[in-house]
PDB file of C-alpha atoms in Angstrom:
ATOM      1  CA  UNK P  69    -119.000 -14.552 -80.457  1.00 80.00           C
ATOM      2  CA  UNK P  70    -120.121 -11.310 -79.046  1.00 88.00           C
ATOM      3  CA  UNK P  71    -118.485 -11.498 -75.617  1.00 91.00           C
ATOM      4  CA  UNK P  72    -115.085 -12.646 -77.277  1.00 94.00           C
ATOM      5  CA  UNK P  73    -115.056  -9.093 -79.186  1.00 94.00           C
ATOM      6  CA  UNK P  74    -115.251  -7.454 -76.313  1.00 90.00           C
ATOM      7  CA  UNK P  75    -113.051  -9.269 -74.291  1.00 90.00           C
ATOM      8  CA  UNK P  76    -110.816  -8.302 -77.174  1.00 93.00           C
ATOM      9  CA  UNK P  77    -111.432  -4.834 -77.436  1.00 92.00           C
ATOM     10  CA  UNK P  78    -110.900  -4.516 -73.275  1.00 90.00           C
ATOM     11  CA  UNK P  79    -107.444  -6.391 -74.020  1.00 92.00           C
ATOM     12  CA  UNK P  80    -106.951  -3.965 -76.634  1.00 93.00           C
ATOM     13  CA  UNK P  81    -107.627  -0.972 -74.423  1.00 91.00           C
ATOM     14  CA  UNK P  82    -105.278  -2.966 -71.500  1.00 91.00           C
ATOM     15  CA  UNK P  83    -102.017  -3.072 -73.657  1.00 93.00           C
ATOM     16  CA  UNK P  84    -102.876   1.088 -75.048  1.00 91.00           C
ATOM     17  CA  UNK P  85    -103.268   2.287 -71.392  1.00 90.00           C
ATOM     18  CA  UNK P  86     -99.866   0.385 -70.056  1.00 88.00           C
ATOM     19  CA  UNK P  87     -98.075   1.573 -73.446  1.00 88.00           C
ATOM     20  CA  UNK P  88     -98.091   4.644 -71.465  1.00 87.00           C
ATOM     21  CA  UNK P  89     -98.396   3.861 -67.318  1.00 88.00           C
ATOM     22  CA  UNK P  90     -95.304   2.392 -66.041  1.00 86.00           C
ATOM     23  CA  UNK P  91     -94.251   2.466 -62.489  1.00 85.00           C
ATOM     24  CA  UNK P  92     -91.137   2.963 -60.377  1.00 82.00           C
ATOM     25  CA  UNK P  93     -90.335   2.375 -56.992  1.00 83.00           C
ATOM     26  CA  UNK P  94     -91.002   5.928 -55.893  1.00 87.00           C
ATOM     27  CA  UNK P  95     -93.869   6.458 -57.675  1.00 93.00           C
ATOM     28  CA  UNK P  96     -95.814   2.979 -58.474  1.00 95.00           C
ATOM     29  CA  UNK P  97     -98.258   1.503 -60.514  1.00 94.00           C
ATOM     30  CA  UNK P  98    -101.610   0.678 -58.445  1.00 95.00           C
ATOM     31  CA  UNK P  99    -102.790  -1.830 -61.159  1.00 95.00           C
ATOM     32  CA  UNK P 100    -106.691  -2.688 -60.352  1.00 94.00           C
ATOM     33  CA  UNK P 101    -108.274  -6.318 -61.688  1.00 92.00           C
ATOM     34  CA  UNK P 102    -112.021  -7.021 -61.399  1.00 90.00           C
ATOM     35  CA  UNK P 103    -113.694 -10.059 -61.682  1.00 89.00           C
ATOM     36  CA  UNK P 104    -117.529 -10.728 -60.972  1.00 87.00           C
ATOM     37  CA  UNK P 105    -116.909 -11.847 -57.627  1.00 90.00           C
ATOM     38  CA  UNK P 106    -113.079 -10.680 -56.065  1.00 91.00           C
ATOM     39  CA  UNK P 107    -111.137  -7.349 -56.449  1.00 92.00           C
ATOM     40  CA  UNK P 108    -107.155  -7.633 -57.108  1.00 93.00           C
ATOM     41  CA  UNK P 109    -105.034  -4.177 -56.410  1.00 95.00           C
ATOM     42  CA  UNK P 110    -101.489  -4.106 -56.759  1.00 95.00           C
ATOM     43  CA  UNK P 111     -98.738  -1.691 -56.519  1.00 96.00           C
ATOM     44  CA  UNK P 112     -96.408  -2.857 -58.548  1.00 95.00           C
ATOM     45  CA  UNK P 113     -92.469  -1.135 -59.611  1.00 94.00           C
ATOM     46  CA  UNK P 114     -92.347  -2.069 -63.446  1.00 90.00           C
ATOM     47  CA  UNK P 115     -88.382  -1.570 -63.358  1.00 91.00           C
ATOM     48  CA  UNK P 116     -88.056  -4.121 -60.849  1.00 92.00           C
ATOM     49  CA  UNK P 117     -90.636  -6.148 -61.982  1.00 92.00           C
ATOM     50  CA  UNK P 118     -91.810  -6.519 -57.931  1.00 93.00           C
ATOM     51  CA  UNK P 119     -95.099  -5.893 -56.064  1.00 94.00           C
ATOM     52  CA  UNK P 120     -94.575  -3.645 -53.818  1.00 94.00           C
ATOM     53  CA  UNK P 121     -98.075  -4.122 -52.296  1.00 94.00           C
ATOM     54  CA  UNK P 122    -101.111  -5.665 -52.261  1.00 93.00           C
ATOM     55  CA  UNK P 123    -105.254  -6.067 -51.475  1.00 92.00           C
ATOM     56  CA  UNK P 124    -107.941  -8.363 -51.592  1.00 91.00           C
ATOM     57  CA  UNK P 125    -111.022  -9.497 -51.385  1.00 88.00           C
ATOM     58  CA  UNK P 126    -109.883 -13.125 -51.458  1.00 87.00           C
ATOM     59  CA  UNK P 127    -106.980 -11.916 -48.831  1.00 75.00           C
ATOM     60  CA  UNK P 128    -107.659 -13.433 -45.286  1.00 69.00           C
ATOM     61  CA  UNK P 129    -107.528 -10.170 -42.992  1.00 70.00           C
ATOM     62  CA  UNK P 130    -110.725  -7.956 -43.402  1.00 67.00           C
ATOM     63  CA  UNK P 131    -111.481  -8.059 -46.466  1.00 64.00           C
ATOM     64  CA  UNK P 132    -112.953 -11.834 -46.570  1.00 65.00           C
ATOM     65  CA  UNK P 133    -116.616 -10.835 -46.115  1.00 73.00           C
ATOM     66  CA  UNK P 134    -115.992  -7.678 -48.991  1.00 82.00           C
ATOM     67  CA  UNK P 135    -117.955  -8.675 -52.414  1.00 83.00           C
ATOM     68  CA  UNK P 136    -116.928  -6.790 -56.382  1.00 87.00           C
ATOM     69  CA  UNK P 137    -119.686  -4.089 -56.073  1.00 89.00           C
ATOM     70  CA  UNK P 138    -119.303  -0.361 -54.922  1.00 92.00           C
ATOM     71  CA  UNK P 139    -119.054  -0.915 -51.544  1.00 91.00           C
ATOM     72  CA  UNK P 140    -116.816  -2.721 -51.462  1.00 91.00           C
ATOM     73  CA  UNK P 141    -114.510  -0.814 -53.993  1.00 92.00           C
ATOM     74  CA  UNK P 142    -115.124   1.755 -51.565  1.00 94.00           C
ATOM     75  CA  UNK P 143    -113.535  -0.267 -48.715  1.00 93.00           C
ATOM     76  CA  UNK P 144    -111.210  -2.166 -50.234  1.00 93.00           C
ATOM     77  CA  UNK P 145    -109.296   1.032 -51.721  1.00 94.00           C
ATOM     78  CA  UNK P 146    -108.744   2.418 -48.298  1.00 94.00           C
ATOM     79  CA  UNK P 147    -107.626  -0.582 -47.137  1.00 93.00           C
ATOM     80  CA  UNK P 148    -105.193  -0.654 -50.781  1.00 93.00           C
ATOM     81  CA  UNK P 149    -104.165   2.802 -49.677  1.00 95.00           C
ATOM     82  CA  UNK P 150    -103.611   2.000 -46.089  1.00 94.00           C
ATOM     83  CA  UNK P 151    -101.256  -0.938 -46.714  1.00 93.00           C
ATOM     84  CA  UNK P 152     -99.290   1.641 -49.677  1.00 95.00           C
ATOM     85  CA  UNK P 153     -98.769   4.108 -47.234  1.00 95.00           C
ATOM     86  CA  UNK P 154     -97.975   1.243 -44.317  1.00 95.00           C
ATOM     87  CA  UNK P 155     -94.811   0.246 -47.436  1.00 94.00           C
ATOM     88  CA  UNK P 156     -93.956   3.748 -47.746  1.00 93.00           C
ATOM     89  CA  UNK P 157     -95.567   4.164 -51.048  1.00 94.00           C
ATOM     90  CA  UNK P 158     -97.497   7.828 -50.804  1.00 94.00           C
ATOM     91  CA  UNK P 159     -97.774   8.609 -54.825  1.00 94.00           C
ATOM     92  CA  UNK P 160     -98.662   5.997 -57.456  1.00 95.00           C
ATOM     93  CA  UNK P 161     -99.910   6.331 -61.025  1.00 94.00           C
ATOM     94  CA  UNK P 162    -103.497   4.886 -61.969  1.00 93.00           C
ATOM     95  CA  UNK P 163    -103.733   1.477 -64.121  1.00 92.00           C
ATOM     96  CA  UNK P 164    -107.321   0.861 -64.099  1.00 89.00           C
ATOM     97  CA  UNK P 165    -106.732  -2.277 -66.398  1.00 88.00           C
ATOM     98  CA  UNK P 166    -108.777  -1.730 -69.521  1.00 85.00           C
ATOM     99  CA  UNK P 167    -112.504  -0.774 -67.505  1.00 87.00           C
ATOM    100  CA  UNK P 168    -114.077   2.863 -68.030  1.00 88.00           C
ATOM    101  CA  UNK P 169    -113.427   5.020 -65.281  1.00 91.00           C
ATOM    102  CA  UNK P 170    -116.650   4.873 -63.199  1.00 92.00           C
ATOM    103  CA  UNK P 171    -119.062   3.081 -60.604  1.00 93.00           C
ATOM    104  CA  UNK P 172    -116.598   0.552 -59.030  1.00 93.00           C
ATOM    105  CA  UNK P 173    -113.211   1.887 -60.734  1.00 94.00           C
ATOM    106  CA  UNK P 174    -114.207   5.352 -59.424  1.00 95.00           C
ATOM    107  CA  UNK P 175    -115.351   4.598 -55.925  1.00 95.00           C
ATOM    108  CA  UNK P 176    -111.937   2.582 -55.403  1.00 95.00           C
ATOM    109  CA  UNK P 177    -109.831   5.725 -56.516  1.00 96.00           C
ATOM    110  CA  UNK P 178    -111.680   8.302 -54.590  1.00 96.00           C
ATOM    111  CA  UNK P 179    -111.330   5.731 -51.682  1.00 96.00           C
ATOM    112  CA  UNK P 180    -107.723   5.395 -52.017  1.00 96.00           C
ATOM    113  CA  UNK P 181    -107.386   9.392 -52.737  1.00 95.00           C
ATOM    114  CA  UNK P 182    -109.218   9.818 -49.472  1.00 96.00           C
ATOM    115  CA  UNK P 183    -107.045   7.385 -47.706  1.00 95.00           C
ATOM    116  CA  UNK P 184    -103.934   9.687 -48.319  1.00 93.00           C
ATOM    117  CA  UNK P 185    -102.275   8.678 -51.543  1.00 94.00           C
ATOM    118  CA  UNK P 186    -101.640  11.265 -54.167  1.00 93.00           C
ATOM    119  CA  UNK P 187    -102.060   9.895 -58.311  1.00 87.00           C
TER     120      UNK P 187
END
């Protein structure tokens, strides 16, 4: 009972934040999903309804041995930012998906800010 609430209130939260983050295909949205083990990033162009480009900890390149902690956020978000900025894709707007910005959320933007792209 309890965890359904607040896997309605995060859905909640999810549909208020992208009420308001859209992305286009010069500037797109860098959607972030966590789940207790993998972490999901996408850039995707709302208008075109594409991903643009993507990372993963269940991708087979580098990230295999990567786990859903801070570390790995850390990682993982300049290897996001690498393969934006590999696409052409230097500025992107935020969706962090319904989570409070911090810990893992935070250490994946400030990776990706590091890594060279501008939100």
């Amino acid at each position: 009972m309890r965890t359904e609430k607040k896997q309605k209130l995060r859905q909640l939260r999810r549909w208020r934040i992208r009420k308001k983050v859209t992305g286009t295909s010069q500037r797109p949205r860098m959607a972030v999903c966590f789940t207790s083990e993998n972490i999901h990033v996408q850039f995707i162009d709302d208008t075109a309804g594409r991903t643009l480009a993507a990372a993963s900890t269940v991708s087979k390149t580098e990230t295999k041995e990567l786990s859903a902690n801070v570390a790995g956020a850390k990682k993982l978000g300049e290897i996001a930012a690498k393969n934006a900025i590999d696409k052409g894709i230097k500025e992107v707007v935020f969706d962090r998906g319904g989570t409070r910005y911090h810990g893992k959320i935070k250490a994946l933007a400030d990776a990706a800010r590091e890594a060279g792209l501008k939100f």
